[in-house]
mmCIF file of C-alpha atoms in Angstrom:
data_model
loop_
_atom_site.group_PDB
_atom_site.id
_atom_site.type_symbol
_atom_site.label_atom_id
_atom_site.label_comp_id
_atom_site.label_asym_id
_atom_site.label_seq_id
_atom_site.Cartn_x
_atom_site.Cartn_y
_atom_site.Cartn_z
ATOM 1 C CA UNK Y 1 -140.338 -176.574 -10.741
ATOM 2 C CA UNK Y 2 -140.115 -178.629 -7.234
ATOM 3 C CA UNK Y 3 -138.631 -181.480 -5.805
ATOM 4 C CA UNK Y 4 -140.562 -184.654 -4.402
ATOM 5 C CA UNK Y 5 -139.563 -184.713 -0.623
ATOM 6 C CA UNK Y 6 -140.546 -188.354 -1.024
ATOM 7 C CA UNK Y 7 -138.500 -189.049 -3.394
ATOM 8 C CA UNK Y 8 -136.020 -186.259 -4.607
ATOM 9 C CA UNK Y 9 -137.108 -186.164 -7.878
ATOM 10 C CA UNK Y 10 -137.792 -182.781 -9.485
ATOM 11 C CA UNK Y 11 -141.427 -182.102 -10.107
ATOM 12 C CA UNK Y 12 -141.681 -179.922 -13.471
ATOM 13 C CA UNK Y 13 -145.586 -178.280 -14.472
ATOM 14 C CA UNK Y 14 -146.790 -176.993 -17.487
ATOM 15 C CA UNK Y 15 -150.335 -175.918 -18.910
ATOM 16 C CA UNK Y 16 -152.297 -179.075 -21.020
ATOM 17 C CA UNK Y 17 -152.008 -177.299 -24.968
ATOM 18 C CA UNK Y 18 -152.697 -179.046 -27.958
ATOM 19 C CA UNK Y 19 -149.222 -180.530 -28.320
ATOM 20 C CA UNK Y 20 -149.463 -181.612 -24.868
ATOM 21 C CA UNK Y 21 -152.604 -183.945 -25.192
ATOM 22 C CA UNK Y 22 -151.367 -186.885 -26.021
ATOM 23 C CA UNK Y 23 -149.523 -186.932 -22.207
ATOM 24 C CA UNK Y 24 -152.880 -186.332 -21.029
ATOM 25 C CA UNK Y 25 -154.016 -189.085 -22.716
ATOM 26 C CA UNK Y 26 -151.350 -191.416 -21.185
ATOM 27 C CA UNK Y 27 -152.337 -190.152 -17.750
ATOM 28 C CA UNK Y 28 -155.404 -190.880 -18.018
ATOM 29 C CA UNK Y 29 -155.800 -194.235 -20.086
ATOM 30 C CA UNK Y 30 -158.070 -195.657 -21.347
ATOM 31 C CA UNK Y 31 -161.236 -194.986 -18.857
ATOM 32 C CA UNK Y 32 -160.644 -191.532 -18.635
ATOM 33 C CA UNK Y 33 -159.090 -190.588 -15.353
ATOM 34 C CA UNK Y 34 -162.570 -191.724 -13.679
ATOM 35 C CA UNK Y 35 -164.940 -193.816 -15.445
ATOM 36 C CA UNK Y 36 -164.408 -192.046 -18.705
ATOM 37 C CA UNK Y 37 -165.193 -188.603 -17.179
ATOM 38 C CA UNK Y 38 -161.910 -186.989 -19.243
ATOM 39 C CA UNK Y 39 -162.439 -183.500 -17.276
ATOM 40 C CA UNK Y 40 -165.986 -182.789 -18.725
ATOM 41 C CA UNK Y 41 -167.862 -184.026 -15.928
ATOM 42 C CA UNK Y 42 -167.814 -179.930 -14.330
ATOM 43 C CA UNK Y 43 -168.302 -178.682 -17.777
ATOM 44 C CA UNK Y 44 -171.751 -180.408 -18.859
ATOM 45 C CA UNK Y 45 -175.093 -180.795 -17.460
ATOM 46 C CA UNK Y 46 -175.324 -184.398 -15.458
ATOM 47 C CA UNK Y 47 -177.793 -185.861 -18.772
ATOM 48 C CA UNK Y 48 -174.827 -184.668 -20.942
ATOM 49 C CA UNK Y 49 -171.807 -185.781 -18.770
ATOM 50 C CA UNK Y 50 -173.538 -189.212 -18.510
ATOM 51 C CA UNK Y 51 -174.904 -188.954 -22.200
ATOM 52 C CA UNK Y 52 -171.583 -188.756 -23.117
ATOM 53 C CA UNK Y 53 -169.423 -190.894 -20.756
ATOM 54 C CA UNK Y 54 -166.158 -192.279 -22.632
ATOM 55 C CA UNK Y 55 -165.359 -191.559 -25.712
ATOM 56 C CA UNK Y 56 -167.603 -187.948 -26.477
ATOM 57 C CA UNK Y 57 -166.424 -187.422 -23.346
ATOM 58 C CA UNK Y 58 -162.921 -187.689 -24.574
ATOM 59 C CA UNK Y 59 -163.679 -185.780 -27.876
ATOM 60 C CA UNK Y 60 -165.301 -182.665 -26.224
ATOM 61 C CA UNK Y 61 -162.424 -182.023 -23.977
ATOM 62 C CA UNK Y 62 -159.742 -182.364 -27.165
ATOM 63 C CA UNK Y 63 -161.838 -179.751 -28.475
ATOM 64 C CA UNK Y 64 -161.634 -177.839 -26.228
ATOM 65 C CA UNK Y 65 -157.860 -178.086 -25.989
ATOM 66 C CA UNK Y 66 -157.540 -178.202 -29.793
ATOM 67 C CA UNK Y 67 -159.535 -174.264 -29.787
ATOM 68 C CA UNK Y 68 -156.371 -172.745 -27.805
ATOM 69 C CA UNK Y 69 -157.834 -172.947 -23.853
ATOM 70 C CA UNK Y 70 -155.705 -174.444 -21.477
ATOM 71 C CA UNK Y 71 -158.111 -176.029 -19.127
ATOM 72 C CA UNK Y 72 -155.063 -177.104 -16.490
ATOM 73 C CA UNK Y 73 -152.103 -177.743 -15.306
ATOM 74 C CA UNK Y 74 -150.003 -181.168 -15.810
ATOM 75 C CA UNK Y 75 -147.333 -182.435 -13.391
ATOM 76 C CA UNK Y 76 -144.225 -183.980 -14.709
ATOM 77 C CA UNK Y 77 -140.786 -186.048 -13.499
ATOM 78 C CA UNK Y 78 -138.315 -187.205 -15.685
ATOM 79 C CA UNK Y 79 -140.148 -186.353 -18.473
ATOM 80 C CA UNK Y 80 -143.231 -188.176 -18.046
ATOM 81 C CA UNK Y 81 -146.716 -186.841 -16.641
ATOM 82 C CA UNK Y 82 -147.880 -187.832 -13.288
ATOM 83 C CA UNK Y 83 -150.660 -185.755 -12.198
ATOM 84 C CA UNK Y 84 -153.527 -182.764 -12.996
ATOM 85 C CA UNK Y 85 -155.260 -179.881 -12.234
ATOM 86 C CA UNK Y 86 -158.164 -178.346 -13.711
ATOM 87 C CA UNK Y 87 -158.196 -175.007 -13.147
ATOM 88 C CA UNK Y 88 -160.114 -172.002 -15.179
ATOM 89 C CA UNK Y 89 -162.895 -169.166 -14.351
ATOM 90 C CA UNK Y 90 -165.630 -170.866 -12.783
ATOM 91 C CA UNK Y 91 -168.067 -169.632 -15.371
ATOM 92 C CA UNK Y 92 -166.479 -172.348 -17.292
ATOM 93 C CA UNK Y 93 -167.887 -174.720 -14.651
ATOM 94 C CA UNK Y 94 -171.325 -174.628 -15.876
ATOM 95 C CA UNK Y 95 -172.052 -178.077 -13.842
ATOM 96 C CA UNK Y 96 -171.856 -176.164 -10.523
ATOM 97 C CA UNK Y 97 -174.868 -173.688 -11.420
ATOM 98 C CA UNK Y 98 -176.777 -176.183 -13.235
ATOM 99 C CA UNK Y 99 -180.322 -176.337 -11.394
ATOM 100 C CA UNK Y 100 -179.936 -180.166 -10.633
ATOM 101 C CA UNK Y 101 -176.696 -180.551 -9.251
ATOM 102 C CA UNK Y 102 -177.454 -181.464 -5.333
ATOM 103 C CA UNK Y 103 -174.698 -178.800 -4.122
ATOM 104 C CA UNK Y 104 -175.757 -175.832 -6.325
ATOM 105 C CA UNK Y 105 -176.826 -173.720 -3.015
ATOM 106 C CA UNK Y 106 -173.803 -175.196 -0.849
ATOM 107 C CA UNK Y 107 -171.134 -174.050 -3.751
ATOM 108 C CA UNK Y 108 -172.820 -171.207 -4.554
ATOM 109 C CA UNK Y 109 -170.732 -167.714 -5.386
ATOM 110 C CA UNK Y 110 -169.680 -165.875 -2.432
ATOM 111 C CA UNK Y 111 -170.054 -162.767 -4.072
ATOM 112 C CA UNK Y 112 -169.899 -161.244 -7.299
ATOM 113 C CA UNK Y 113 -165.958 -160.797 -7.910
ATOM 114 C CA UNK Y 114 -164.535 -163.172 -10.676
ATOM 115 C CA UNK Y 115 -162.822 -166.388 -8.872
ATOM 116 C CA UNK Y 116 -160.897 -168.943 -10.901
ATOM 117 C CA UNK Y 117 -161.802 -172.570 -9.749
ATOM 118 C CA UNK Y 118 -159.622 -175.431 -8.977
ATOM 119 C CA UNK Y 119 -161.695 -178.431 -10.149
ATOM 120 C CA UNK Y 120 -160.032 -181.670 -9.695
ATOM 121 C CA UNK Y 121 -156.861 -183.328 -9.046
ATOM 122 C CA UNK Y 122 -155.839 -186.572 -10.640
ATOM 123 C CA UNK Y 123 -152.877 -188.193 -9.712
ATOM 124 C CA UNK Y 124 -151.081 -191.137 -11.339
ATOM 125 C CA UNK Y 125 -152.076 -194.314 -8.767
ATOM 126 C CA UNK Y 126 -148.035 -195.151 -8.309
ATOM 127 C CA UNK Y 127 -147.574 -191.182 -7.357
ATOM 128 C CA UNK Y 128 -150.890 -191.186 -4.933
ATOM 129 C CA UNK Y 129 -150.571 -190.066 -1.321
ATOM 130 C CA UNK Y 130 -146.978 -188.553 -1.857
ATOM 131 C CA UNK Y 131 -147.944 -184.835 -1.285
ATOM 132 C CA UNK Y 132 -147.684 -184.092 -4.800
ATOM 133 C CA UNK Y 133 -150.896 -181.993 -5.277
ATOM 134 C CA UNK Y 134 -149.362 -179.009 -2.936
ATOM 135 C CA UNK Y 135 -147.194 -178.559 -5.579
ATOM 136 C CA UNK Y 136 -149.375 -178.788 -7.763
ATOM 137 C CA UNK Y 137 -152.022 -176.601 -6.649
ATOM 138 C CA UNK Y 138 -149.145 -173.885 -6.785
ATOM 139 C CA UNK Y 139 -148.213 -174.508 -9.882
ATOM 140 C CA UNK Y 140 -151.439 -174.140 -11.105
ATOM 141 C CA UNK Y 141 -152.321 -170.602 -8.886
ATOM 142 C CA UNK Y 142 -149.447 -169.225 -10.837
ATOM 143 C CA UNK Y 143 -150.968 -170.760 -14.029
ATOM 144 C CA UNK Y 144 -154.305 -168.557 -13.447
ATOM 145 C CA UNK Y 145 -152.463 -165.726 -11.910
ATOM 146 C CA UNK Y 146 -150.340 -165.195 -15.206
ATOM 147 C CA UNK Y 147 -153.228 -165.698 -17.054
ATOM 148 C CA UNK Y 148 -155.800 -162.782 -15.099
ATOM 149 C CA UNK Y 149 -157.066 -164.283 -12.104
ATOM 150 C CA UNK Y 150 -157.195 -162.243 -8.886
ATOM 151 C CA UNK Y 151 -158.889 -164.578 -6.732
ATOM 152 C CA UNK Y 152 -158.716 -168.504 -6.735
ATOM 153 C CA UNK Y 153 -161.246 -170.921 -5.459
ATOM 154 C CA UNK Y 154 -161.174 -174.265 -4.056
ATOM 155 C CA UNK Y 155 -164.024 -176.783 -3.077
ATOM 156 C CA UNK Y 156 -162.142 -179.847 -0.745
ATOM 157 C CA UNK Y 157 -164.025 -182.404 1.180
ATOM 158 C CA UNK Y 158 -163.739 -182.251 5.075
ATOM 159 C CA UNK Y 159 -164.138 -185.643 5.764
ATOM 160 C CA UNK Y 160 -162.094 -188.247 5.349
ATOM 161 C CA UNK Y 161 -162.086 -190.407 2.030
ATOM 162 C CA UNK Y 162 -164.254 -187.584 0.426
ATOM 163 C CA UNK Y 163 -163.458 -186.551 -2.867
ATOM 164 C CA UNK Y 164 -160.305 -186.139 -2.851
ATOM 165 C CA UNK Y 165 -160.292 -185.891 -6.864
ATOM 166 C CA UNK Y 166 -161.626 -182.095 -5.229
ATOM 167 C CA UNK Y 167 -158.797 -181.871 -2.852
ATOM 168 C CA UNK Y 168 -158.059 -182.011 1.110
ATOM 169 C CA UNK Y 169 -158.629 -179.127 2.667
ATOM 170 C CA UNK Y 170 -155.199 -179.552 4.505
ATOM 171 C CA UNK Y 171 -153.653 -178.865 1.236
ATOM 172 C CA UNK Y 172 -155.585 -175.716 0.651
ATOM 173 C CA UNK Y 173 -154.395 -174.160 3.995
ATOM 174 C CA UNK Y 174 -150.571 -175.273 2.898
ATOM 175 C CA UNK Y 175 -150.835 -173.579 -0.324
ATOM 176 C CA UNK Y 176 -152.135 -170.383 1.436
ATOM 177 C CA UNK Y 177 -155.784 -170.593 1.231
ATOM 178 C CA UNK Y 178 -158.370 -169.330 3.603
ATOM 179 C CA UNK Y 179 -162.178 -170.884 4.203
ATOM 180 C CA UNK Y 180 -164.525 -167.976 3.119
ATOM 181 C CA UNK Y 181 -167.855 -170.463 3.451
ATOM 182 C CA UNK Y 182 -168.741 -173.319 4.612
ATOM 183 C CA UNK Y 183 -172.739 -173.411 4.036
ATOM 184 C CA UNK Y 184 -172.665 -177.445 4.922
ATOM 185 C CA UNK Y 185 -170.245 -179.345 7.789
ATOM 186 C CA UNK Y 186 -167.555 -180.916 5.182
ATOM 187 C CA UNK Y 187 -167.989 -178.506 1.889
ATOM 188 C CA UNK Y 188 -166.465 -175.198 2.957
ATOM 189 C CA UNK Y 189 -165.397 -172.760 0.060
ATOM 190 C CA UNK Y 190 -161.377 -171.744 0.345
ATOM 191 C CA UNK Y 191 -160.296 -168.550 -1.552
ATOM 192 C CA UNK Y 192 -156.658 -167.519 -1.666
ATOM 193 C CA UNK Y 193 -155.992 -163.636 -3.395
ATOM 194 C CA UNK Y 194 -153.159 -163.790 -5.625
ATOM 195 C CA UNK Y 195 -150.621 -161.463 -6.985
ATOM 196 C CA UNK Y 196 -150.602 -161.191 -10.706
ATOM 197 C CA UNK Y 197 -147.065 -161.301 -12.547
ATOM 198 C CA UNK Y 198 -145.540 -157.630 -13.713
#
């Protein structure tokens, strides 16, 4: 739980589970979060992703909740979701190994310990620019710390009006996270080591 500085209001997170999909489903609308990508775009090979934009799109990902995983973290005030994180083990992620995605080499593993990835952020458009994916981006570290993860991973943009659906990198270094590569000017790799719950 946290409180919107902007606004007072008490921020409340909770993983996405099968009961829990149809607020995902509000937050996103009808066209997906971003041109019907409903979260899959990381998980598939481009030709699939784009095979599939919209409504498969949609499907795959409920399946994926409906099997038990809990791909992320929703954001909530007064009952009603505002924003998301993905966040799982980047093996889940097959989109950033896949041999035709342009920043395969530049996102490559550091090394060879398991990492946890923090995909994307989507944010309700009324809720945008109100510093709401710091506490997010905790809430979800805690989500993979409970659930295994020793080391978490981010990918932000370092230039302005880049990706932010990946993150700014200001955020990173407020939740606690250090750059551990940057293999290209504005796509460094930030890593934060986390302390699992007893």
């Amino acid at each position: 739980m946290a409180k919107d500085e902007a606004t007072d209001e008490v921020l409340e997170f909770f993983p996405l589970t099968r009961e829990r999909w149809p607020h995902l489903e509000n937050l996103f609308g009808k066209h997906g979060a971003s041109s019907g990508c409903w979260c899959m775009g990381p998980r598939l090979a481009s030709s699939e992703y784009r095979h599939g934009r919209g409504e498969e799109n949609k499907r795959l990902f409920q399946g994926i909740v409906e099997s038990g995983e809990k791909p992320g973290v929703l954001a909530y005030t007064g009952g009603r979701p505002v924003a998301w994180c993905a966040i799982a083990p980047r093996e889940v992620y097959a989109h950033l190994s896949a041999p035709t995605y342009p920043l395969r080499r530049i996102l490559a593993p550091v090394d060879d310990e398991p990492v946890w990835s923090v995909m994307c952020f989507y944010v309700r458009p009324r809720w945008r620019r109100r510093g709401i994916t710091l506490p997010l981006l905790k809430a979800a570290v805690e989500f993979a710390a409970a659930h295994g993860a020793r080391i978490v991973e981010g990918y932000p943009v370092d230039k302005p009006g880049g990706a932010s659906f990946m993150g700014q990198v200001k955020t990173f270094r407020l939740a606690g996270f250090v750059e551990v590569a940057r293999r290209s000017p504005t796509r460094p790799i930030f890593r934060l080591f986390v302390e699992r719950p007893p």
